[in-house]
Structure formats: C-alpha cells, structure tokens
C-alpha cells in the first residue's frame, strides 16, 4: 500500500484518539484538548462510531462531523456552557483533556505548577477537571510526551485519577504512545508505541515507573478510508500537523 | 402618571463605576474572552476603588483588574483568553502572591451562582469531591443525602455578590436585555445573584424592537433584576460579542504580549487606558488603521 510510507505521526495520533471513543455510542464527545483529539472524535463518528455527538467547537451539536475550524452547517442540538456543565452530572459524555502534569494513576493538573498558595507558574485553574473526571469517562492527549508532564506527583489534583475514585480514565494518547490503566492496581501501562518510537524512548520520557508488558505492539495505522476522511474531509488544511512534529 | 418603577435606568459607565465601593464583591458575566463588560471594567480602572472580591469565569476582565491592583480575592474556575490560553496579569498576580484565590470546578461555580440567584445557602453537587479543590478550600463542607443512597456531596456555598456587571447585545431603557449570540453564558444567574446589577449593551433599543432583533427566548435579562443600563457600543471589545462582532484577535494578542512585559504594559496603558471609553475606542481604531 503506497500511502503507508507517507502516514504522519499526527495521523497515527488522530486515529488513536478516534479509538478512544470506540463503543461509546450516543454520547457527547467533548474533545477540548486540541486539534488532534477533536479530529479523532470526528473521525470516529465519520467511520466506526456514527452515533457519537460532536460539536463544532462552539455550542452547536453538529448534524454531521464538521471539518476543523468550520462552524456547523446544520445543527442537531444546542449545548451552551451551562448545559455542558449539567451534562457532566448526567454522565453521557466522554471528555479528552490536555494535562500539564499526569501521574501513574491518572491524576492530572492544569491549575498551577509548584505550591498552590504561591505558584511558580500559574496555569489555567482547575476548569471542569474535577467534575469531568469524577463523573464522566475521561481520556488525555499529550502532544509532547516528557518527564515534566508524566510526573511522579502532580502539584494540584485538578483531575482525579483511578486511586481517587475517578469514573473512568480510559487512556492517554501522546505523540509517542498509547497508554492505559489495564493493570490490577490501575497503574499506567504502555499499550502501544507509535511506529518509529522505541519502548525505551517512552520509558525515558516518563517520570515514573511505567508498567511495560513483555511485548509492546505498535499503534495501528489509520486505514485508507480514515486517511481519506482526515485529509480530504475533516482536516484538509492539515491543522493536525501543527500540533505534532513528525 | 406613575411609571410603576419602570423609570429610565440609563446611566454612564462612570456612574456605574462610581457607585462601587472598596471591599465589595463584584460579579462579572461573560466567559473567558467572550461577551465581557469590558467598557465597565475599564471604567472601574479609572476609579480609586480597591480591595474587590471578584467572581468571574475569568478572562481579560480579571487580568485588567489585577493589573490595576483592584483585586483582593478572586473566585473562579479558570482565567483564560481562549485563543491565548493563559492570562499574563492573572499569572503575575498569582505568582507574586498579590491576590487571594478561591478556585472551584466550573460546575461547582455554576451551582454557587444558582444558589445565590435563588437565595439558597448552598446547592449540592458531586463535582469537586476527591480533587484538590477540597484541599485548597478548607471552608468547603459536604452534605450527605438524607435518602437511601446516603451519597456525600459538596455543599457549594451561594456566590452572593454586591454588584454584578454583564454585557448584552441589546437592552431597553427599563433594563430588559437580550443576547443574540449562541450562548447566554451565566449572565442571568449573575443578574439574579447580585444585590445590584448593571447591564451594558451594544445598542439601546425601544422595547417594541426586541422582537425585530431576536426571538422571545433571547430576552435573557428582566428589568426586575437590573439597577442600571449603559449603552457602550463595542463595549465588549476586545472579547467576542457575536453576532455584533467577533473577538479582536490581533488586539488581544497585543494585550497579551504587552501584559507579559512591564515596559510594554506601561506603553499599552498610556496609549489605551489613560482616557475615558471614547478615548479607548479612538485609540483602538487608530491602532487598527496602522496595523492594516
């Protein structure tokens, strides 16, 4: 297959993000962490998960998955911020957030770095992290996998992990690998490495002891139809490539 | 003839800002860098008011007030400018320890608004439990469901406020107000939660003309909750105010870059924030002309 050689890392990541939503059915995919997970959620809907509800990045639930950066041509629903926050309690929602720090159990921080009383670096604040993680399925997207992000201990728990009673931390997709919590004590495990990435690269870029199975498969490649949908329909401008360096 | 309390409520930005007192709790509507009552915030910058507790889904409103040393405590779930994720003035205020912070989950914050808007002492929600929001807000208490489930929930205290400021697309002189964009944000809750609410608007219209602008359900704010109305064309600038105008991304970028550097900030302040609202709008137009 001639396209194989030209598949980019961003496209592998987007397909991995699409896989996060496999089996979710008719729930809202709130992929707020960036272009790649947003593309992934719309790709899932356009291919194997047609029941998924997706937005246009604003308060419109779009009738069809819309290309990145475009408004919904047709809306099938309205989801202003207040209803988003009620939907968190309702539960029919799977959110993908972008952590500044994440630990081995999936606790995350987007609030501040250092002591909360007087932070060394103030970030966003907890946003919807506490409610999302306690009540909804949550996944994470990390465009630059490093020991600064994958850390032993997060400075402020804005998203609760498995050991604090998270509803479900499904998986973490990074620019290097897919990680999940499919272990007896819900510690982060290396599920697959992206083509061209070695297991030791991921281990070196992770600041805690990762569960590494004896055999680590490669992350699957997007198939021809997924590539066509990404390149020709959902992201013709290639915004995904800006978020991940190949 | 009696007007039944529906007398003309039209005020100037200076009258609204001048009615504030130091130490007050001030709610600010909008969300991030979206439909913020920026003209009213700019008017506050020109007053001696200080020591405010600001309640806001924070954006550059919070940043400007922090930069001017007006804020003692901020109650929020985030401060962001959306297309520019981090707010430099807020970051600086936090990193230098110049403000106190009450940091809630977004949904908790909304429940606090709902409680205040409806004169309830608190509303229960699970959002926030098990996170460090409980650690950094030791005053927060939980309640247990009296029913069979026995579930523990956060009792989010009412976010009561002395004064709220919101910006709408249209309003009449009685204080009824209309939003025409895709999201009401929480502005009606702010209006109901405060002792006194002021609405700025892009355009004052006759009450009879609301129907020409949008559907009945776009009439978000009732005069029953409004103490004063201010007409401030381009008054949400540089935040988004759809459908009247979108966010001024170029100007927001200038603001963010200036805010991150003390010298640049002094220049920005001199150029844009040293006069009244008309001077601000003139300076913005001049800047837009020359950056074309």
Short mmCIF file of C-alpha atoms in Angstrom, two decimals:
data_model
loop_
_atom_site.label_atom_id
_atom_site.label_comp_id
_atom_site.label_asym_id
_atom_site.label_seq_id
_atom_site.Cartn_x
_atom_site.Cartn_y
_atom_site.Cartn_z
CA UNK A 1 0.00 0.00 0.00
CA UNK A 2 1.72 3.13 -1.23
CA UNK A 3 0.13 5.52 1.28
CA UNK A 4 1.75 3.72 4.21
CA UNK A 5 5.11 5.43 3.86
CA UNK A 6 3.55 8.87 3.92
CA UNK A 7 1.39 8.46 7.01
CA UNK A 8 2.37 11.13 9.53
CA UNK A 9 2.73 10.82 13.28
CA UNK A 10 -0.17 13.25 13.67
CA UNK A 11 -2.37 10.92 11.63
CA UNK A 12 -1.41 7.94 13.79
CA UNK A 13 -2.25 10.03 16.87
CA UNK A 14 -5.60 11.14 15.44
CA UNK A 15 -6.58 7.53 14.71
CA UNK A 16 -5.52 6.58 18.25
CA UNK A 17 -7.70 9.40 19.56
CA UNK A 18 -10.58 8.12 17.42
CA UNK A 19 -10.12 4.70 19.04
CA UNK A 20 -10.69 6.30 22.47
CA UNK A 21 -14.37 6.63 21.54
CA UNK A 22 -14.83 3.06 20.28
CA UNK A 23 -18.01 1.63 21.74
CA UNK A 24 -19.22 4.91 23.25
CA UNK A 25 -22.43 5.12 21.20
CA UNK A 26 -24.74 8.12 21.58
CA UNK A 27 -22.83 10.31 23.97
CA UNK A 28 -21.18 13.72 23.61
CA UNK A 29 -17.52 13.59 22.63
CA UNK A 30 -16.01 16.65 24.32
CA UNK A 31 -12.54 16.68 22.81
CA UNK A 32 -11.34 20.01 24.18
CA UNK A 33 -7.61 19.30 24.35
CA UNK A 34 -6.61 20.31 20.83
CA UNK A 35 -6.84 19.67 17.09
CA UNK A 36 -5.74 16.03 17.19
CA UNK A 37 -8.35 14.71 19.67
CA UNK A 38 -11.02 16.92 18.08
CA UNK A 39 -10.15 15.41 14.72
CA UNK A 40 -10.10 11.97 16.34
CA UNK A 41 -13.61 12.32 17.75
CA UNK A 42 -14.99 13.47 14.41
CA UNK A 43 -13.08 10.72 12.60
CA UNK A 44 -14.59 8.11 14.93
CA UNK A 45 -18.05 9.48 14.18
CA UNK A 46 -17.41 9.57 10.43
CA UNK A 47 -16.26 5.95 10.41
CA UNK A 48 -16.89 3.34 13.12
CA UNK A 49 -18.84 5.26 15.80
CA UNK A 50 -21.67 7.03 13.92
CA UNK A 51 -23.85 7.52 17.00
CA UNK A 52 -21.36 9.89 18.62
CA UNK A 53 -22.43 13.50 19.18
CA UNK A 54 -19.80 16.10 18.32
CA UNK A 55 -19.69 19.88 18.41
CA UNK A 56 -18.25 22.43 16.03
CA UNK A 57 -16.05 23.76 18.81
CA UNK A 58 -18.84 26.12 19.87
CA UNK A 59 -22.25 25.42 21.43
CA UNK A 60 -23.68 23.71 18.32
CA UNK A 61 -24.04 19.94 18.23
CA UNK A 62 -23.45 19.40 14.55
CA UNK A 63 -25.67 17.19 12.42
CA UNK A 64 -22.56 15.79 10.73
CA UNK A 65 -18.90 15.76 11.82
CA UNK A 66 -17.60 19.14 10.65
CA UNK A 67 -14.14 19.97 9.31
CA UNK A 68 -11.76 21.50 11.87
CA UNK A 69 -12.24 25.23 12.23
CA UNK A 70 -15.57 25.36 10.42
CA UNK A 71 -18.95 26.15 12.00
CA UNK A 72 -21.66 23.51 11.84
CA UNK A 73 -23.53 23.68 8.51
CA UNK A 74 -26.51 22.09 10.24
CA UNK A 75 -27.01 21.88 13.97
CA UNK A 76 -28.83 18.97 15.57
CA UNK A 77 -28.69 20.42 19.05
CA UNK A 78 -27.61 23.24 21.33
CA UNK A 79 -25.11 22.81 24.11
CA UNK A 80 -24.23 26.14 25.74
CA UNK A 81 -21.76 26.08 28.62
CA UNK A 82 -24.45 25.76 31.29
CA UNK A 83 -25.87 22.65 29.64
CA UNK A 84 -22.38 21.23 29.21
CA UNK A 85 -21.92 21.57 32.97
CA UNK A 86 -25.26 19.87 33.67
CA UNK A 87 -24.36 17.13 31.19
CA UNK A 88 -21.27 16.40 33.29
CA UNK A 89 -23.66 15.32 36.04
CA UNK A 90 -25.91 13.50 33.60
CA UNK A 91 -22.93 11.45 32.51
CA UNK A 92 -23.48 10.89 28.76
CA UNK A 93 -20.14 12.43 27.92
CA UNK A 94 -16.54 11.42 27.23
CA UNK A 95 -14.04 14.23 27.58
CA UNK A 96 -10.47 14.44 26.30
CA UNK A 97 -8.41 16.95 28.25
CA UNK A 98 -4.78 18.06 27.98
CA UNK A 99 -2.86 17.69 31.24
CA UNK A 100 0.14 19.80 32.21
CA UNK A 101 1.03 17.01 34.64
CA UNK A 102 -0.21 13.41 34.91
CA UNK A 103 0.82 10.71 37.38
CA UNK A 104 0.85 6.91 37.26
CA UNK A 105 -2.79 6.62 38.38
CA UNK A 106 -4.10 9.29 36.03
CA UNK A 107 -4.34 12.19 38.46
CA UNK A 108 -3.82 15.35 36.43
CA UNK A 109 -3.06 19.02 36.88
CA UNK A 110 -3.91 22.01 34.70
CA UNK A 111 -4.10 24.51 37.55
CA UNK A 112 -0.62 25.62 38.57
CA UNK A 113 2.95 24.38 38.98
CA UNK A 114 4.51 24.48 42.43
CA UNK A 115 2.89 25.38 45.70
CA UNK A 116 -0.77 26.34 45.18
CA UNK A 117 -0.53 29.16 47.76
CA UNK A 118 2.15 30.87 45.71
CA UNK A 119 2.66 29.00 42.45
CA UNK A 120 5.89 29.10 40.49
CA UNK A 121 3.78 29.01 37.30
CA UNK A 122 0.11 29.77 37.31
CA UNK A 123 -1.73 27.89 34.57
CA UNK A 124 -5.46 27.81 33.72
CA UNK A 125 -7.06 26.83 37.01
CA UNK A 126 -8.88 23.54 37.54
CA UNK A 127 -11.56 24.34 34.93
CA UNK A 128 -14.00 21.40 34.68
CA UNK A 129 -11.38 18.81 35.55
CA UNK A 130 -12.71 17.78 38.99
CA UNK A 131 -16.28 17.16 37.79
CA UNK A 132 -15.28 15.63 34.46
CA UNK A 133 -13.04 13.00 35.98
CA UNK A 134 -15.31 12.11 38.89
CA UNK A 135 -18.43 11.72 36.74
CA UNK A 136 -17.53 11.15 33.09
CA UNK A 137 -15.26 8.92 31.09
CA UNK A 138 -12.05 10.89 30.62
CA UNK A 139 -9.07 10.47 28.33
CA UNK A 140 -6.00 12.62 27.83
CA UNK A 141 -3.99 13.96 24.92
CA UNK A 142 -0.33 14.92 25.41
CA UNK A 143 1.26 16.38 22.25
CA UNK A 144 4.75 16.40 23.77
CA UNK A 145 5.50 13.38 25.96
CA UNK A 146 8.09 14.33 28.59
CA UNK A 147 9.10 13.73 32.19
CA UNK A 148 7.75 17.19 33.00
CA UNK A 149 4.25 16.08 32.03
CA UNK A 150 4.44 12.42 33.12
CA UNK A 151 5.45 13.05 36.70
CA UNK A 152 5.61 11.10 39.96
CA UNK A 153 3.31 13.53 41.75
CA UNK A 154 1.10 16.28 40.37
CA UNK A 155 1.23 19.63 42.19
CA UNK A 156 -2.54 20.20 42.23
CA UNK A 157 -5.06 17.43 41.59
CA UNK A 158 -7.46 19.11 39.17
CA UNK A 159 -8.46 15.81 37.55
CA UNK A 160 -8.90 12.84 39.87
CA UNK A 161 -7.19 9.55 39.00
CA UNK A 162 -8.19 5.92 39.46
CA UNK A 163 -6.81 5.85 43.02
CA UNK A 164 -9.06 8.78 43.99
CA UNK A 165 -12.26 7.32 42.60
CA UNK A 166 -12.31 8.51 39.00
CA UNK A 167 -15.32 7.39 36.98
CA UNK A 168 -13.04 6.02 34.24
CA UNK A 169 -9.69 7.24 32.99
CA UNK A 170 -9.75 5.37 29.72
CA UNK A 171 -6.42 6.07 28.07
CA UNK A 172 -3.72 8.60 27.32
CA UNK A 173 -2.61 9.28 23.77
CA UNK A 174 0.72 11.07 23.40
CA UNK A 175 2.94 11.88 20.44
CA UNK A 176 4.93 8.74 21.32
CA UNK A 177 2.49 6.11 22.52
CA UNK A 178 -0.89 4.98 23.76
CA UNK A 179 -1.08 4.34 27.49
CA UNK A 180 -3.90 2.80 29.50
CA UNK A 181 -4.62 1.62 33.04
CA UNK A 182 -5.34 -2.01 32.25
CA UNK A 183 -3.48 -3.34 35.28
CA UNK A 184 -4.72 -4.84 38.60
CA UNK A 185 -3.92 -1.66 40.58
CA UNK A 186 -4.80 0.74 37.74
CA UNK A 187 -1.28 1.94 37.21
CA UNK A 188 -0.42 3.41 33.85
CA UNK A 189 0.67 0.82 31.31
CA UNK A 190 2.25 1.14 27.92
CA UNK A 191 -0.33 -0.21 25.48
CA UNK A 192 1.43 0.56 22.21
CA UNK A 193 4.21 2.65 20.76
CA UNK A 194 3.71 4.64 17.58
CA UNK A 195 5.61 3.42 14.51
CA UNK A 196 9.21 4.68 14.71
CA UNK A 197 9.15 5.03 18.52
CA UNK A 198 11.08 2.61 20.74
CA UNK A 199 9.81 1.40 24.10
CA UNK A 200 12.90 2.88 25.77
CA UNK A 201 12.07 6.30 24.26
CA UNK A 202 8.73 6.26 26.08
CA UNK A 203 10.25 4.98 29.32
CA UNK A 204 12.90 7.73 29.20
CA UNK A 205 10.28 10.41 28.61
CA UNK A 206 8.13 9.22 31.54
CA UNK A 207 8.95 10.45 35.04
CA UNK A 208 7.51 7.46 36.90
CA UNK A 209 7.76 3.71 36.57
CA UNK A 210 5.55 2.69 33.71
CA UNK A 211 4.08 -0.81 33.51
CA UNK A 212 5.71 -2.22 30.38
CA UNK A 213 4.47 -5.59 29.11
CA UNK A 214 6.99 -8.03 27.65
CA UNK A 215 5.58 -7.45 24.21
CA UNK A 216 4.54 -3.92 23.27
CA UNK A 217 2.72 -3.72 19.95
CA UNK A 218 2.89 -0.84 17.53
CA UNK A 219 -0.03 1.58 17.46
CA UNK A 220 -2.24 0.75 14.50
CA UNK A 221 -2.00 2.80 11.35
CA UNK A 222 -5.07 4.61 10.05
CA UNK A 223 -6.56 2.72 7.12
CA UNK A 224 -7.07 4.18 3.65
CA UNK A 225 -10.61 5.32 4.38
CA UNK A 226 -9.57 7.05 7.62
CA UNK A 227 -6.70 8.79 5.82
CA UNK A 228 -9.05 9.94 3.08
CA UNK A 229 -11.56 11.30 5.60
CA UNK A 230 -8.85 13.12 7.59
CA UNK A 231 -7.02 14.57 4.60
CA UNK A 232 -9.88 15.36 2.26
CA UNK A 233 -12.86 15.96 4.52
CA UNK A 234 -12.18 16.72 8.18
CA UNK A 235 -8.78 18.42 8.11
CA UNK A 236 -7.84 19.47 4.57
CA UNK A 237 -5.71 22.33 5.95
CA UNK A 238 -3.58 19.88 7.95
CA UNK A 239 -4.07 21.58 11.31
CA UNK A 240 -3.22 18.23 12.95
CA UNK A 241 0.36 18.56 11.67
CA UNK A 242 0.88 21.80 13.64
CA UNK A 243 0.24 20.03 16.91
CA UNK A 244 2.57 17.06 16.50
CA UNK A 245 6.02 17.12 15.00
CA UNK A 246 6.72 14.07 12.86
CA UNK B 1 -48.61 59.21 35.56
CA UNK B 2 -46.83 56.55 37.55
CA UNK B 3 -44.29 54.56 35.63
CA UNK B 4 -44.65 51.67 38.08
CA UNK B 5 -40.95 51.62 38.80
CA UNK B 6 -40.02 51.33 35.15
CA UNK B 7 -38.35 54.71 35.03
CA UNK B 8 -35.45 55.30 32.76
CA UNK B 9 -32.42 53.43 34.11
CA UNK B 10 -29.86 54.68 31.61
CA UNK B 11 -26.50 55.54 33.17
CA UNK B 12 -22.98 56.34 32.01
CA UNK B 13 -20.06 53.95 32.59
CA UNK B 14 -18.69 56.50 35.09
CA UNK B 15 -21.93 56.47 37.08
CA UNK B 16 -21.84 52.69 37.33
CA UNK B 17 -18.17 52.55 38.28
CA UNK B 18 -18.62 55.46 40.69
CA UNK B 19 -21.29 53.56 42.59
CA UNK B 20 -18.85 50.84 43.61
CA UNK B 21 -17.13 50.89 46.97
CA UNK B 22 -13.86 49.36 48.03
CA UNK B 23 -14.22 45.96 49.63
CA UNK B 24 -17.29 44.98 47.62
CA UNK B 25 -17.91 41.63 46.00
CA UNK B 26 -18.21 42.16 42.26
CA UNK B 27 -19.61 39.57 39.84
CA UNK B 28 -18.63 39.80 36.17
CA UNK B 29 -20.60 37.96 33.48
CA UNK B 30 -19.41 36.50 30.18
CA UNK B 31 -16.96 33.63 29.96
CA UNK B 32 -13.19 33.74 29.33
CA UNK B 33 -12.73 36.19 26.48
CA UNK B 34 -16.40 36.19 25.49
CA UNK B 35 -19.00 38.95 25.94
CA UNK B 36 -17.26 40.56 28.89
CA UNK B 37 -18.48 44.01 30.10
CA UNK B 38 -15.08 45.45 29.22
CA UNK B 39 -16.19 49.09 28.99
CA UNK B 40 -17.49 48.90 32.57
CA UNK B 41 -14.29 47.17 33.69
CA UNK B 42 -12.28 49.95 32.02
CA UNK B 43 -14.40 52.50 33.87
CA UNK B 44 -13.57 50.78 37.17
CA UNK B 45 -9.87 51.05 36.34
CA UNK B 46 -10.31 54.85 36.40
CA UNK B 47 -11.78 54.91 39.93
CA UNK B 48 -9.97 54.68 43.27
CA UNK B 49 -11.96 51.53 44.17
CA UNK B 50 -9.82 48.71 45.53
CA UNK B 51 -9.91 45.57 47.68
CA UNK B 52 -12.57 43.89 45.50
CA UNK B 53 -13.62 40.27 45.66
CA UNK B 54 -14.19 39.40 42.00
CA UNK B 55 -16.45 36.49 41.00
CA UNK B 56 -15.93 35.57 37.35
CA UNK B 57 -15.41 32.85 34.77
CA UNK B 58 -12.23 34.76 34.24
CA UNK B 59 -10.77 36.39 31.16
CA UNK B 60 -9.10 39.74 30.47
CA UNK B 61 -11.64 41.37 32.82
CA UNK B 62 -9.81 39.68 35.68
CA UNK B 63 -6.42 40.47 34.14
CA UNK B 64 -7.12 44.20 33.84
CA UNK B 65 -8.44 44.44 37.40
CA UNK B 66 -5.42 42.51 38.72
CA UNK B 67 -3.04 44.75 36.77
CA UNK B 68 -4.65 47.82 38.34
CA UNK B 69 -4.37 46.38 41.85
CA UNK B 70 -8.12 46.33 42.36
CA UNK B 71 -8.45 42.68 43.39
CA UNK B 72 -8.05 41.30 46.90
CA UNK B 73 -9.66 37.93 46.21
CA UNK B 74 -10.66 36.18 43.02
CA UNK B 75 -13.34 33.48 42.93
CA UNK B 76 -13.10 31.48 39.72
CA UNK B 77 -12.68 28.14 37.97
CA UNK B 78 -10.18 29.43 35.40
CA UNK B 79 -8.76 32.53 33.83
CA UNK B 80 -8.22 32.29 30.09
CA UNK B 81 -8.43 34.36 26.93
CA UNK B 82 -9.47 31.26 24.91
CA UNK B 83 -7.30 31.77 21.81
CA UNK B 84 -4.48 32.84 24.16
CA UNK B 85 -4.78 30.19 26.86
CA UNK B 86 -3.07 31.94 29.76
CA UNK B 87 -3.76 35.44 31.13
CA UNK B 88 -0.43 37.18 31.94
CA UNK B 89 -1.74 39.68 34.53
CA UNK B 90 -3.58 36.95 36.42
CA UNK B 91 -0.49 34.75 36.28
CA UNK B 92 1.65 37.56 37.60
CA UNK B 93 -0.80 38.33 40.40
CA UNK B 94 -0.77 34.69 41.46
CA UNK B 95 2.97 34.23 41.13
CA UNK B 96 3.71 37.36 43.15
CA UNK B 97 1.06 36.45 45.72
CA UNK B 98 -0.76 39.76 45.27
CA UNK B 99 -4.25 38.20 45.19
CA UNK B 100 -6.05 35.55 47.21
CA UNK B 101 -7.84 32.84 45.30
CA UNK B 102 -10.94 30.70 45.71
CA UNK B 103 -10.60 28.07 43.00
CA UNK B 104 -13.66 25.96 42.12
CA UNK B 105 -14.57 23.45 39.45
CA UNK B 106 -16.59 25.11 36.63
CA UNK B 107 -19.74 23.23 37.59
CA UNK B 108 -19.31 23.96 41.30
CA UNK B 109 -19.01 27.62 40.41
CA UNK B 110 -22.27 27.43 38.45
CA UNK B 111 -24.01 25.77 41.41
CA UNK B 112 -22.78 28.62 43.62
CA UNK B 113 -24.35 31.07 41.16
CA UNK B 114 -27.62 29.11 41.06
CA UNK B 115 -27.72 29.06 44.86
CA UNK B 116 -27.12 32.81 45.12
CA UNK B 117 -29.63 33.55 42.34
CA UNK B 118 -32.32 31.65 44.23
CA UNK B 119 -31.49 32.67 47.81
CA UNK B 120 -30.38 29.20 48.83
CA UNK B 121 -27.45 28.85 51.26
CA UNK B 122 -25.86 26.14 49.09
CA UNK B 123 -26.53 23.59 46.38
CA UNK B 124 -25.19 20.05 46.43
CA UNK B 125 -23.05 18.57 43.66
CA UNK B 126 -20.50 15.78 43.47
CA UNK B 127 -18.19 17.90 41.28
CA UNK B 128 -15.09 18.80 43.24
CA UNK B 129 -15.03 15.78 45.56
CA UNK B 130 -11.73 13.88 45.72
CA UNK B 131 -9.87 16.67 43.96
CA UNK B 132 -7.52 19.25 45.46
CA UNK B 133 -10.33 21.82 45.20
CA UNK B 134 -11.35 20.43 48.60
CA UNK B 135 -7.79 20.81 49.90
CA UNK B 136 -7.29 24.42 48.83
CA UNK B 137 -10.76 25.48 50.00
CA UNK B 138 -10.84 24.10 53.55
CA UNK B 139 -14.01 26.12 54.28
CA UNK B 140 -15.98 23.90 51.90
CA UNK B 141 -18.28 21.44 53.63
CA UNK B 142 -20.06 18.38 52.38
CA UNK B 143 -23.63 17.19 52.95
CA UNK B 144 -24.98 13.67 52.97
CA UNK B 145 -28.15 12.74 51.13
CA UNK B 146 -30.94 12.07 53.66
CA UNK B 147 -32.31 9.38 51.34
CA UNK B 148 -31.32 5.75 50.99
CA UNK B 149 -28.36 6.45 48.72
CA UNK B 150 -26.64 8.34 51.56
CA UNK B 151 -24.38 9.95 49.00
CA UNK B 152 -21.86 12.59 50.04
CA UNK B 153 -21.94 15.82 48.05
CA UNK B 154 -20.18 19.17 48.15
CA UNK B 155 -22.38 21.90 49.64
CA UNK B 156 -21.31 24.71 47.33
CA UNK B 157 -21.99 27.98 49.16
CA UNK B 158 -24.02 30.67 47.42
CA UNK B 159 -21.82 33.05 45.45
CA UNK B 160 -23.66 36.14 46.62
CA UNK B 161 -22.37 39.47 45.33
CA UNK B 162 -22.97 43.14 45.96
CA UNK B 163 -22.83 44.19 42.34
CA UNK B 164 -22.85 42.29 39.05
CA UNK B 165 -21.80 43.62 35.65
CA UNK B 166 -22.91 41.96 32.43
CA UNK B 167 -22.76 42.93 28.76
CA UNK B 168 -25.60 42.15 26.37
CA UNK B 169 -26.25 42.77 22.69
CA UNK B 170 -29.43 44.83 23.19
CA UNK B 171 -31.25 46.43 26.09
CA UNK B 172 -34.07 48.89 26.63
CA UNK B 173 -34.02 51.85 28.97
CA UNK B 174 -36.08 49.91 31.53
CA UNK B 175 -33.31 47.34 31.98
CA UNK B 176 -34.62 44.41 29.96
CA UNK B 177 -31.80 42.87 27.97
CA UNK B 178 -31.29 40.49 25.08
CA UNK B 179 -28.43 38.26 23.96
CA UNK B 180 -28.16 37.46 20.26
CA UNK B 181 -25.13 35.16 20.21
CA UNK B 182 -25.05 31.37 20.54
CA UNK B 183 -24.51 31.18 24.32
CA UNK B 184 -26.12 33.06 27.23
CA UNK B 185 -23.16 32.08 29.46
CA UNK B 186 -24.32 32.56 33.07
CA UNK B 187 -25.35 36.20 32.78
CA UNK B 188 -28.92 35.76 34.03
CA UNK B 189 -27.57 33.97 37.11
CA UNK B 190 -25.14 36.82 37.81
CA UNK B 191 -28.00 39.30 37.40
CA UNK B 192 -30.14 37.42 39.91
CA UNK B 193 -27.31 36.69 42.34
CA UNK B 194 -26.32 40.32 42.96
CA UNK B 195 -27.95 42.99 45.10
CA UNK B 196 -27.47 45.36 42.20
CA UNK B 197 -26.87 44.50 38.55
CA UNK B 198 -25.75 46.81 35.78
CA UNK B 199 -26.14 45.87 32.13
CA UNK B 200 -24.05 47.40 29.40
CA UNK B 201 -25.22 46.83 25.85
CA UNK B 202 -24.09 47.30 22.28
CA UNK B 203 -27.26 49.21 21.45
CA UNK B 204 -30.22 50.57 23.34
CA UNK B 205 -33.46 49.78 21.55
CA UNK B 206 -37.12 50.51 22.10
CA UNK B 207 -38.85 47.71 23.95
CA UNK B 208 -41.04 47.16 20.89
CA UNK B 209 -37.94 46.49 18.78
CA UNK B 210 -36.63 43.46 20.71
CA UNK B 211 -38.82 41.25 18.52
CA UNK B 212 -37.04 42.50 15.38
CA UNK B 213 -33.66 41.56 16.86
CA UNK B 214 -34.26 38.05 18.12
CA UNK B 215 -36.81 35.50 19.39
CA UNK B 216 -38.63 35.85 22.70
CA UNK B 217 -36.27 33.39 24.39
CA UNK B 218 -33.32 35.69 23.65
CA UNK B 219 -34.74 38.08 26.29
CA UNK B 220 -32.47 36.68 28.97
CA UNK B 221 -32.49 39.52 31.50
CA UNK B 222 -35.56 41.02 33.16
CA UNK B 223 -35.68 44.59 34.40
CA UNK B 224 -36.71 43.13 37.77
CA UNK B 225 -33.04 42.31 38.26
CA UNK B 226 -31.45 45.38 36.74
CA UNK B 227 -30.50 48.62 38.51
CA UNK B 228 -28.96 50.42 35.56
CA UNK B 229 -28.33 50.21 31.81
CA UNK B 230 -25.37 51.62 29.90
CA UNK B 231 -25.08 51.92 26.13
CA UNK B 232 -21.46 51.09 25.25
CA UNK B 233 -21.02 50.40 21.52
CA UNK B 234 -18.08 48.00 21.04
CA UNK B 235 -18.21 47.77 24.83
CA UNK B 236 -17.17 44.12 24.96
CA UNK B 237 -14.02 44.86 22.95
CA UNK B 238 -11.64 43.01 22.66
CA UNK B 239 -13.69 39.98 23.70
CA UNK B 240 -16.17 38.18 21.46
CA UNK B 241 -19.63 39.70 21.18
CA UNK B 242 -21.33 37.64 18.47
CA UNK B 243 -23.19 38.45 16.30
CA UNK B 244 -22.28 42.15 16.65
CA UNK B 245 -18.56 41.42 16.37
CA UNK B 246 -16.08 38.63 16.96
CA UNK B 247 -13.06 38.69 19.23
CA UNK B 248 -10.39 41.20 18.13
CA UNK B 249 -7.68 38.55 17.97
CA UNK B 250 -4.94 40.96 16.86
CA UNK B 251 -5.66 43.37 19.66
CA UNK B 252 -5.95 40.55 22.20
CA UNK B 253 -2.50 39.39 21.08
CA UNK B 254 -1.16 42.91 21.58
CA UNK B 255 -2.74 42.97 25.04
CA UNK B 256 -1.25 39.59 25.97
CA UNK B 257 2.22 40.49 24.72
CA UNK B 258 2.10 43.85 26.50
CA UNK B 259 0.82 42.29 29.71
CA UNK B 260 3.77 39.92 29.83
CA UNK B 261 6.34 42.76 29.95
CA UNK B 262 6.29 45.73 32.38
CA UNK B 263 7.67 48.29 29.89
CA UNK B 264 5.31 47.21 27.14
CA UNK B 265 2.46 47.27 29.62
CA UNK B 266 3.22 50.87 30.58
CA UNK B 267 3.10 51.80 26.90
CA UNK B 268 -0.15 49.90 26.38
CA UNK B 269 -1.71 51.58 29.41
CA UNK B 270 -0.63 55.03 28.28
CA UNK B 271 -1.96 54.52 24.82
CA UNK B 272 -5.26 52.78 25.54
CA UNK B 273 -6.22 53.11 29.19
CA UNK B 274 -5.30 56.68 30.17
CA UNK B 275 -8.53 58.29 28.99
CA UNK B 276 -12.26 57.56 29.00
CA UNK B 277 -14.15 54.98 26.95
CA UNK B 278 -14.39 57.24 23.90
CA UNK B 279 -10.63 57.76 24.04
CA UNK B 280 -10.13 53.99 24.27
CA UNK B 281 -12.30 53.35 21.22
CA UNK B 282 -10.48 56.10 19.29
CA UNK B 283 -7.10 54.67 20.23
CA UNK B 284 -8.19 51.17 19.19
CA UNK B 285 -9.44 52.47 15.82
CA UNK B 286 -6.16 54.30 15.26
CA UNK B 287 -4.18 51.17 16.15
CA UNK B 288 -6.33 49.09 13.79
CA UNK B 289 -5.73 51.59 10.97
CA UNK B 290 -1.98 51.50 11.38
CA UNK B 291 -1.77 47.72 11.72
CA UNK B 292 -3.63 47.18 8.47
#
